[in-house]
Short mmCIF file of C-alpha atoms in Angstrom, two decimals:
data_model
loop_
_atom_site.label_atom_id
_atom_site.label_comp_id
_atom_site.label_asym_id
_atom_site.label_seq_id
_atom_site.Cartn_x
_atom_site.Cartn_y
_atom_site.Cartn_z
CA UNK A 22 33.10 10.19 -10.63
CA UNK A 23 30.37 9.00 -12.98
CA UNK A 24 30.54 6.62 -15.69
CA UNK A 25 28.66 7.44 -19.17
CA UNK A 26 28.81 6.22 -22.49
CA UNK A 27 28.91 9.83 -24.28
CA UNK A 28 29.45 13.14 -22.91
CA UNK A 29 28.15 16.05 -25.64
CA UNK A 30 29.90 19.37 -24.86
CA UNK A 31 27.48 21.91 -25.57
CA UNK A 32 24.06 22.23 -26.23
CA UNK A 33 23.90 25.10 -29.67
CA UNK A 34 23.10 23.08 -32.84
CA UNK A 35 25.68 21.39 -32.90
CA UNK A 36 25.29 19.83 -29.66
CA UNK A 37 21.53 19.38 -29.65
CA UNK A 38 21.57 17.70 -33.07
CA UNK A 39 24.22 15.16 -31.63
CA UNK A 40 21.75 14.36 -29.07
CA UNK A 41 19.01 13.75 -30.90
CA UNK A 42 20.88 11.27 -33.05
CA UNK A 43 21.72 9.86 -29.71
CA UNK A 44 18.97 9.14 -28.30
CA UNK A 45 17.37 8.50 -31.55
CA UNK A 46 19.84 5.38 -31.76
CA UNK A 47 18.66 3.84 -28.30
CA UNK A 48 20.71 5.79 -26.17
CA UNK A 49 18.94 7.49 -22.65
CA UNK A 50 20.02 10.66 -21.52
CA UNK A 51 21.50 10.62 -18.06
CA UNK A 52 21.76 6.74 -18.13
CA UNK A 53 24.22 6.56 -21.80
CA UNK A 54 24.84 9.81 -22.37
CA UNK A 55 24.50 12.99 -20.60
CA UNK A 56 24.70 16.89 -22.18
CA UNK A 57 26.21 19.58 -20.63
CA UNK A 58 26.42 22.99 -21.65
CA UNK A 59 28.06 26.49 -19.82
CA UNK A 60 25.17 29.01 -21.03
CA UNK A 61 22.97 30.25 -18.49
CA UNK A 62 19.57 28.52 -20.43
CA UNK A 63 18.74 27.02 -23.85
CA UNK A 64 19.70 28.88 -27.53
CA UNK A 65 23.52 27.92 -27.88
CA UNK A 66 25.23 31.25 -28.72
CA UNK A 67 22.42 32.87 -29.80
CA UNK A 68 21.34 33.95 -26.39
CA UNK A 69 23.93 36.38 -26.42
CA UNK A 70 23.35 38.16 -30.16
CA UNK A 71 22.44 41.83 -29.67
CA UNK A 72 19.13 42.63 -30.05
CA UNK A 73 19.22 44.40 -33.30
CA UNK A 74 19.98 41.17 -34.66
CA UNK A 75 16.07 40.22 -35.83
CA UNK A 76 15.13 36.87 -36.62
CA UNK A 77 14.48 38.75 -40.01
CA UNK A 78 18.40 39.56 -40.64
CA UNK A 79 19.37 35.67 -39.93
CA UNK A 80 20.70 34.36 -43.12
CA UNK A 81 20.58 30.38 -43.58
CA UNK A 82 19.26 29.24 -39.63
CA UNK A 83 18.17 25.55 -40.87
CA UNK A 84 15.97 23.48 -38.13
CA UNK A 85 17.37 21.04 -36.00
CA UNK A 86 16.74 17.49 -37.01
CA UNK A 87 12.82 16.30 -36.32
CA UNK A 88 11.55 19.56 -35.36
CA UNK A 89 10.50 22.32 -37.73
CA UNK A 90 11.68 25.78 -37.06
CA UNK A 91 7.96 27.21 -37.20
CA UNK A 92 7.63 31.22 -37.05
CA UNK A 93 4.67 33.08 -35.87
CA UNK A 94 4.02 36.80 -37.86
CA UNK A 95 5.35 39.15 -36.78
CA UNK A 96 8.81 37.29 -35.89
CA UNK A 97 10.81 38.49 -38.33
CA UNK A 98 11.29 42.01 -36.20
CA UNK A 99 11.97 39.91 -33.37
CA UNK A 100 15.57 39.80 -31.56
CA UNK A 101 16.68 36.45 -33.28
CA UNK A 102 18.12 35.86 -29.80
CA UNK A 103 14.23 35.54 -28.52
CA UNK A 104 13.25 33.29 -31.22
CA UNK A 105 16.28 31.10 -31.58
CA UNK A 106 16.02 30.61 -27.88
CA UNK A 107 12.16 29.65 -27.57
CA UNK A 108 12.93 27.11 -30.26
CA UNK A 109 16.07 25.26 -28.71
CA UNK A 110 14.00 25.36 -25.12
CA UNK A 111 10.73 23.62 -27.06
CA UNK A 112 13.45 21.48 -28.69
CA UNK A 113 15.22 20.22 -25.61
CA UNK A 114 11.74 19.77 -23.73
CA UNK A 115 10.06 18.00 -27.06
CA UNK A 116 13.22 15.24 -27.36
CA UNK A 117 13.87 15.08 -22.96
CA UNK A 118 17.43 15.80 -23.95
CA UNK A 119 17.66 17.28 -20.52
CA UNK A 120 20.22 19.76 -20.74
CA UNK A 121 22.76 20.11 -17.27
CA UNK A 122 23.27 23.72 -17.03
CA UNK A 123 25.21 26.11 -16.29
CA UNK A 124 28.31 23.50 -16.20
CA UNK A 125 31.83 24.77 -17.42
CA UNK A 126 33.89 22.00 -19.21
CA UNK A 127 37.50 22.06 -17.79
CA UNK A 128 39.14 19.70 -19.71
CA UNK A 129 39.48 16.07 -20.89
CA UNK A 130 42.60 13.85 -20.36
CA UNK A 131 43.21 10.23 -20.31
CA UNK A 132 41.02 8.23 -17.67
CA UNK A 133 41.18 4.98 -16.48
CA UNK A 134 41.10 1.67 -18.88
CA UNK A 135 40.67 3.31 -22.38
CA UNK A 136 37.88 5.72 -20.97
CA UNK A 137 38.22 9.72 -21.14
CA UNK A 138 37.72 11.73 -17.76
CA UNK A 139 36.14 14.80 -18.16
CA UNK A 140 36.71 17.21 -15.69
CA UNK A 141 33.32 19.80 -15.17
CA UNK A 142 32.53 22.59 -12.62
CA UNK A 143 30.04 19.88 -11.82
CA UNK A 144 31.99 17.04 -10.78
CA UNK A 145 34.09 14.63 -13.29
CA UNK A 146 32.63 12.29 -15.87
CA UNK A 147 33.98 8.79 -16.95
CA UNK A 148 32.97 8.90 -20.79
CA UNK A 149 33.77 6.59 -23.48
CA UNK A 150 33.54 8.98 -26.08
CA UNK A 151 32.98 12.32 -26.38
CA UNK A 152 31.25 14.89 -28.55
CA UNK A 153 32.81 18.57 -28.35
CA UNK A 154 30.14 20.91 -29.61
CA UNK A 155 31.52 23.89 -28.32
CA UNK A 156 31.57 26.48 -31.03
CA UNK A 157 33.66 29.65 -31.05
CA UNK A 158 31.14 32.41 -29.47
CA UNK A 159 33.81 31.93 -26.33
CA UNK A 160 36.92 32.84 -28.23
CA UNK A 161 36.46 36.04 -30.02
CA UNK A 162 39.43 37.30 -32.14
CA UNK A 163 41.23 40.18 -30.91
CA UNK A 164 44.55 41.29 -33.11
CA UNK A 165 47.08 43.73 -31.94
CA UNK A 166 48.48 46.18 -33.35
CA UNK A 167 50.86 48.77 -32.37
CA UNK A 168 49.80 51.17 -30.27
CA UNK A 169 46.29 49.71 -29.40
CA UNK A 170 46.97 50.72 -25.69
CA UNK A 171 46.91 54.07 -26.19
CA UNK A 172 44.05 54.83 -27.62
CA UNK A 173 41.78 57.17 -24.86
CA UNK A 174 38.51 56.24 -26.49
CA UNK A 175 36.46 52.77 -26.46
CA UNK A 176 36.97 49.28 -27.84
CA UNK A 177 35.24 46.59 -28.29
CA UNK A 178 34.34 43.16 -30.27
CA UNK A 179 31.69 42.18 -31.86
CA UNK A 180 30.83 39.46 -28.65
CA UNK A 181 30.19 42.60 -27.01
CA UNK A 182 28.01 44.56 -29.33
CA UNK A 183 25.42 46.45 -27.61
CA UNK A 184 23.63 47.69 -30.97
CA UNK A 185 23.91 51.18 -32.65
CA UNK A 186 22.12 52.90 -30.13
CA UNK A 187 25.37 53.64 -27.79
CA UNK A 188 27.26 54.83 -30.87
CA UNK A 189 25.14 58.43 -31.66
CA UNK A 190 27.09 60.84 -32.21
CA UNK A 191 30.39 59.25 -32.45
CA UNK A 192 33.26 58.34 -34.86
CA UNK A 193 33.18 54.78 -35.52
CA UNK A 194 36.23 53.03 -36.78
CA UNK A 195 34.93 49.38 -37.79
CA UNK A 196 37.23 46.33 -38.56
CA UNK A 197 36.49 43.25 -40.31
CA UNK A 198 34.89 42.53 -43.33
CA UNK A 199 32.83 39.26 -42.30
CA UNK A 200 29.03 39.46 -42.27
CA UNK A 201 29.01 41.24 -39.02
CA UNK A 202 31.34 44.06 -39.25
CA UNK A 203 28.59 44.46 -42.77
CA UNK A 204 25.73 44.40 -40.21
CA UNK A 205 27.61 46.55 -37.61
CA UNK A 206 28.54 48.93 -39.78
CA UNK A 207 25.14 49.77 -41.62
CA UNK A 208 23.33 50.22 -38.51
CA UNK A 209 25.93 52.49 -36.60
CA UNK A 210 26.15 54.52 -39.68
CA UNK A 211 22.36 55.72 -39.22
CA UNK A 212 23.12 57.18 -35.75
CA UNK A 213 26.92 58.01 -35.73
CA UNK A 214 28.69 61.38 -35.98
CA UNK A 215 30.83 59.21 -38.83
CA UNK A 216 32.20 55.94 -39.70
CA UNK A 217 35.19 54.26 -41.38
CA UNK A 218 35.16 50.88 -42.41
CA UNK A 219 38.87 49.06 -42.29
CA UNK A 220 39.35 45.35 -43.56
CA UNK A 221 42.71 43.36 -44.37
CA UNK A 222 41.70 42.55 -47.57
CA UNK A 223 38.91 43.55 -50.26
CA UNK A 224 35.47 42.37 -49.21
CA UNK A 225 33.83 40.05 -51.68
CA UNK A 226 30.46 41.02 -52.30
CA UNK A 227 28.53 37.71 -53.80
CA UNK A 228 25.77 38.67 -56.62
CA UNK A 229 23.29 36.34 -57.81
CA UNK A 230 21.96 32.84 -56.44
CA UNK A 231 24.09 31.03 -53.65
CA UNK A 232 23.13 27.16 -55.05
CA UNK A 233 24.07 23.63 -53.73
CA UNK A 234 27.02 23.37 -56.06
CA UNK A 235 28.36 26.54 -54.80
CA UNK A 236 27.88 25.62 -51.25
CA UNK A 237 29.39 22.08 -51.89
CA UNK A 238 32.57 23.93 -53.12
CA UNK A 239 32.55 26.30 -50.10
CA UNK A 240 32.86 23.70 -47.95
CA UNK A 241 35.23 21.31 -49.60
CA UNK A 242 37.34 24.63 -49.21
CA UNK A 243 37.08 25.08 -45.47
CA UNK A 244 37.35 20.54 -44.81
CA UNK A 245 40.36 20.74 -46.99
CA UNK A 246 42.22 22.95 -44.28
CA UNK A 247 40.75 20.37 -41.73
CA UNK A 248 42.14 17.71 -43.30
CA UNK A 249 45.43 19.01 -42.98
CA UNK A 250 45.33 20.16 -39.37
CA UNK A 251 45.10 23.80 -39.90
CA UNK A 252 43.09 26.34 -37.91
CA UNK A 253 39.40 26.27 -39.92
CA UNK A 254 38.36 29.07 -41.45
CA UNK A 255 34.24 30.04 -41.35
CA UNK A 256 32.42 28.85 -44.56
CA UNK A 257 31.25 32.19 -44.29
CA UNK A 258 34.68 33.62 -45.05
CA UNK A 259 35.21 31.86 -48.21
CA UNK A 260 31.16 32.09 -49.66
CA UNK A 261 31.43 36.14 -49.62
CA UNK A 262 28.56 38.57 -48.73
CA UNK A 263 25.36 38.03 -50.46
CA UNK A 264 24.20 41.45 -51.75
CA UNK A 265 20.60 42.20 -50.69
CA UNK A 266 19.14 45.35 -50.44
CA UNK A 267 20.36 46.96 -47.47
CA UNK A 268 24.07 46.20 -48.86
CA UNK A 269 23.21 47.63 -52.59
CA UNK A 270 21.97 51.42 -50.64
CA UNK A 271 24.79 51.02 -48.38
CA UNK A 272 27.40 50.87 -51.19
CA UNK A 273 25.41 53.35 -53.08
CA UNK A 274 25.43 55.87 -50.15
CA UNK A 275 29.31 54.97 -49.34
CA UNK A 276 29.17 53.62 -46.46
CA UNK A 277 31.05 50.50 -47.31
CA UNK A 278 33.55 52.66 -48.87
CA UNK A 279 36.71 50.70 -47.29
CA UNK A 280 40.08 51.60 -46.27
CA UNK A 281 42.71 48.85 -45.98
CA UNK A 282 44.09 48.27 -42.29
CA UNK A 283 45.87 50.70 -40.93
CA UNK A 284 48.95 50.49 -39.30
CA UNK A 285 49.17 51.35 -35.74
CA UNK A 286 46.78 53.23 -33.28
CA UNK A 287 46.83 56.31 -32.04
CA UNK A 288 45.19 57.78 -28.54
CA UNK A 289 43.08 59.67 -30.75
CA UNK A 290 42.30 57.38 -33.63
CA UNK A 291 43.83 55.24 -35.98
CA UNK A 292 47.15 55.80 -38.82
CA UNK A 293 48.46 54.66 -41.81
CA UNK A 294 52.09 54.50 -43.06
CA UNK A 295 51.80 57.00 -45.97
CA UNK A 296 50.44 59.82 -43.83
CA UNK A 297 46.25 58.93 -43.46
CA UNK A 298 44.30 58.99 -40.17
CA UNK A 299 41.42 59.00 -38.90
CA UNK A 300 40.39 60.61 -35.64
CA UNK A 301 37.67 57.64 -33.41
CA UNK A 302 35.78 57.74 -30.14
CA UNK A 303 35.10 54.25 -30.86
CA UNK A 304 37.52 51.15 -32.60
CA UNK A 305 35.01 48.05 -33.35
CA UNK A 306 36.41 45.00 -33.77
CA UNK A 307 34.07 42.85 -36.02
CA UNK A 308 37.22 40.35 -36.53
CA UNK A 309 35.64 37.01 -35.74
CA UNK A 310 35.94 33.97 -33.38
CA UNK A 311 38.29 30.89 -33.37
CA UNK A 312 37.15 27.58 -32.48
CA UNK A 313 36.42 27.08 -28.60
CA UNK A 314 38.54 23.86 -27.81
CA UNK A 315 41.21 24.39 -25.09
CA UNK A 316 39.34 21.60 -22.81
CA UNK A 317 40.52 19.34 -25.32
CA UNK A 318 44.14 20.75 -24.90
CA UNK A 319 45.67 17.87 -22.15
CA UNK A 320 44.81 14.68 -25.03
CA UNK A 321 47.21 16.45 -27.55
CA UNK A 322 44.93 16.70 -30.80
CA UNK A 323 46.59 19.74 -31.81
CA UNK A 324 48.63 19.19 -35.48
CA UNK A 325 51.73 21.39 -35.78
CA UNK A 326 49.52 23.45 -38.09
CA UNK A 327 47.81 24.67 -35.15
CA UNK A 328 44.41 22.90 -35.88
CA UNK A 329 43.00 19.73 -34.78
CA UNK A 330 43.02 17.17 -37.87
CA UNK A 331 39.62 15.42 -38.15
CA UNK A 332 38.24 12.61 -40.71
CA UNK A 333 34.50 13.30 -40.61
CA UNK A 334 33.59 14.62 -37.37
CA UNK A 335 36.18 12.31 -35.64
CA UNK A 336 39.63 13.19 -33.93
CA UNK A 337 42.47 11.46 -36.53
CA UNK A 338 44.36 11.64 -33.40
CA UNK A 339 41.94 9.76 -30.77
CA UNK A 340 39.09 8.11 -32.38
CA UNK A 341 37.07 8.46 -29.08
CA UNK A 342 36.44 12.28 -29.70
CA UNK A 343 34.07 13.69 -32.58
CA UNK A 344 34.23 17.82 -33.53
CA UNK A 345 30.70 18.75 -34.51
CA UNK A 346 30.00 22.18 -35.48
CA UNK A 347 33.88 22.45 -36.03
CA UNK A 348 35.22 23.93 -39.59
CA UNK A 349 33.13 22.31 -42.44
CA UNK A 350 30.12 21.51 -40.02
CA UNK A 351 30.25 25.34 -38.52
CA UNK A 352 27.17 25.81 -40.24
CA UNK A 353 23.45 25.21 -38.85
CA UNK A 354 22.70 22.62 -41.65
CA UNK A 355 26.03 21.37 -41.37
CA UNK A 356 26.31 20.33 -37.56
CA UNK A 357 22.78 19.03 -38.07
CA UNK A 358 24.74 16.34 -40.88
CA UNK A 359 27.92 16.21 -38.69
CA UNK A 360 25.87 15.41 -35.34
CA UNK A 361 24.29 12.22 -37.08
CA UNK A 362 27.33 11.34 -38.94
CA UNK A 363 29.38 11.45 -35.34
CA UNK A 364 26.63 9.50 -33.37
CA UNK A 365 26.86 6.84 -36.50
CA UNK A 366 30.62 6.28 -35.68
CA UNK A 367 30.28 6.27 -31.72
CA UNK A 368 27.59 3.90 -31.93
CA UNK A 369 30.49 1.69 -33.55
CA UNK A 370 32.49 2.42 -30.88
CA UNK A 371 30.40 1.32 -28.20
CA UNK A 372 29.90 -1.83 -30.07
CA UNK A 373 33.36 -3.19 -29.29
CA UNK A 374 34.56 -4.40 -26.34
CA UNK A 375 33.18 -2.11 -23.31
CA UNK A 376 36.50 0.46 -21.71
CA UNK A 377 36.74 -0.73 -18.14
CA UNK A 378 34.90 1.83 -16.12
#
């Protein structure tokens, strides 16, 4: 057992940025606080993005605080998992945020005296308060439907996307109408026998200029679901995809010509009530990620909702634990906000009357 101030849970943007702020308040890594994160090196989720994803296709990546996101030429036709990644190692190495890894969080219950014990595949922690950074890369979204063990051909989500290049010659059935089905979509279109693109509800396809005030809105939409203790949605979800040109020729050609969800699967495809189907070698499902926080399960923060309630960044139900990168601050500029606003309210915390170690 070790005794720390702060344990941060995670070292994506979320994480890092909390850090910073950390140790930009006074706070020592290792001595007050101490990272820990389950990916096998620095870049947060990104690490895993399939390499079709350029740095040129990333849509709002902001910088981490006090380090400038600098590009060379040329790095736009880069895999944004390369890129992304050289900048969080430069990052962690720049600030000495010294990152443990790889170190699976368990959980985090009650400890001794007011303090929380977190329990690591690394040994246990005595914290005072914690940061949970973890994202929801780890929890991708899988619905059911009937049928779906049937089907003789392939699937697979979007946390397993290889790229278009294992999809030639076959019929794609894509699902999800986020940003990445889009992305999917488009690029398996260009080497696949066919596609079909299935969604639960219309896409909303955003035209014109994406301000402050609009973003503002967004994410007063996604915090007011926070506030209430429901599940958070992505800001994504409720900003709608920006048309640029790749989306304008792909609705021109019809390849985001959608079909609403179908009803059940078949072994050879996919069927609707009123007599449709479509024959598949391949059912994608681009059907998004929920937030990664079942370590937190044993302290109870759950509302009956289903999410956890938070004021800020913090916990409404335990004040000791701060959500960064969790609904409204799910975004890169937002966790950068979140992790100094959480740091501001630990530091608080730590002002009081030390927990008995």
């Amino acid at each position: 057992m070790r005794d720390i101030d702060v344990v941060v849970v995670g070292a994506g943007q979320a994480g890092l940025s909390g850090a910073y702020h950390l140790r930009r308040s006074g706070l020592e890594p290792d001595r007050d606080f101490v990272v820990l994160d389950h990916a096998p090196r620095p870049g947060g989720a990104w690490q895993f993005r399939w390499p079709s994803l350029t740095y040129g296709k990333v849509h709002g990546m902001h910088a981490l605080p006090g380090m400038e996101l600098t590009t060379a030429e040329g790095d736009d036709g880069r895999p944004s998992s390369e890129v992304i990644g050289a900048y969080f190692t430069a990052y962690e190495r720049r600030f000495g945020l010294r990152v443990h890894r790889p170190v699976d969080v368990r959980a985090v219950r009650e400890g001794d005296g007011g303090r929380l014990l977190v329990e690591t595949s690394g040994g246990s922690w005595s914290a005072r308060a914690l940061i949970s950074a973890t994202g929801t890369w780890d929890r991708p979204f899988w619905p059911r439907y009937p049928g779906q063990e049937s089907f003789r051909g392939r699937q697979l989500h979007t946390a397993d996307y290889p790229g278009p290049g294992e999809f030639a010659g076959l019929r794609v059935v894509v699902v999800g109408g986020g940003a990445s089905g889009t992305q999917h979509l488009m690029e398996i279109a260009e080497v696949a026998a066919d596609t079909t693109w299935v969604t639960r509800r219309p896409p909303v396809f955003r035209e014109g200029p994406f301000g402050e005030e609009q973003g503002r809105a967004a994410v007063a939409l996604v915090d007011e679901r926070v506030r209430r203790g429901l599940p958070p949605r992505s800001v994504v979800s409720v900003t709608g995809l920006p048309v640029n040109e790749a989306i304008t020729r792909a609705r021109e050609t019809g390849v985001l010509d959608r079909l609403p969800m179908f009803d059940r699967i078949t072994p050879d495809g996919v069927a609707w009530d009123d007599g449709r189907t479509v024959e598949a070698d391949v059912i994608l499902w681009a059907t998004g990620f929920r937030p990664a926080v079942s370590h937190l399960a044993p302290l109870g923060l759950r509302e009956p909702g289903g999410g956890i309630r938070v004021e800020g960044t913090r916990a409404v139900r335990d004040e000791r634990v701060h959500l960064v990168g969790y609904g409204p601050s799910a975004s890169t500029i937002g966790a950068n906000r979140a992790g100094r606003a959480a740091v501001r309210e630990i530091r608080r915390l730590l002002a009081r009357e030390p927990a008995v170690a």
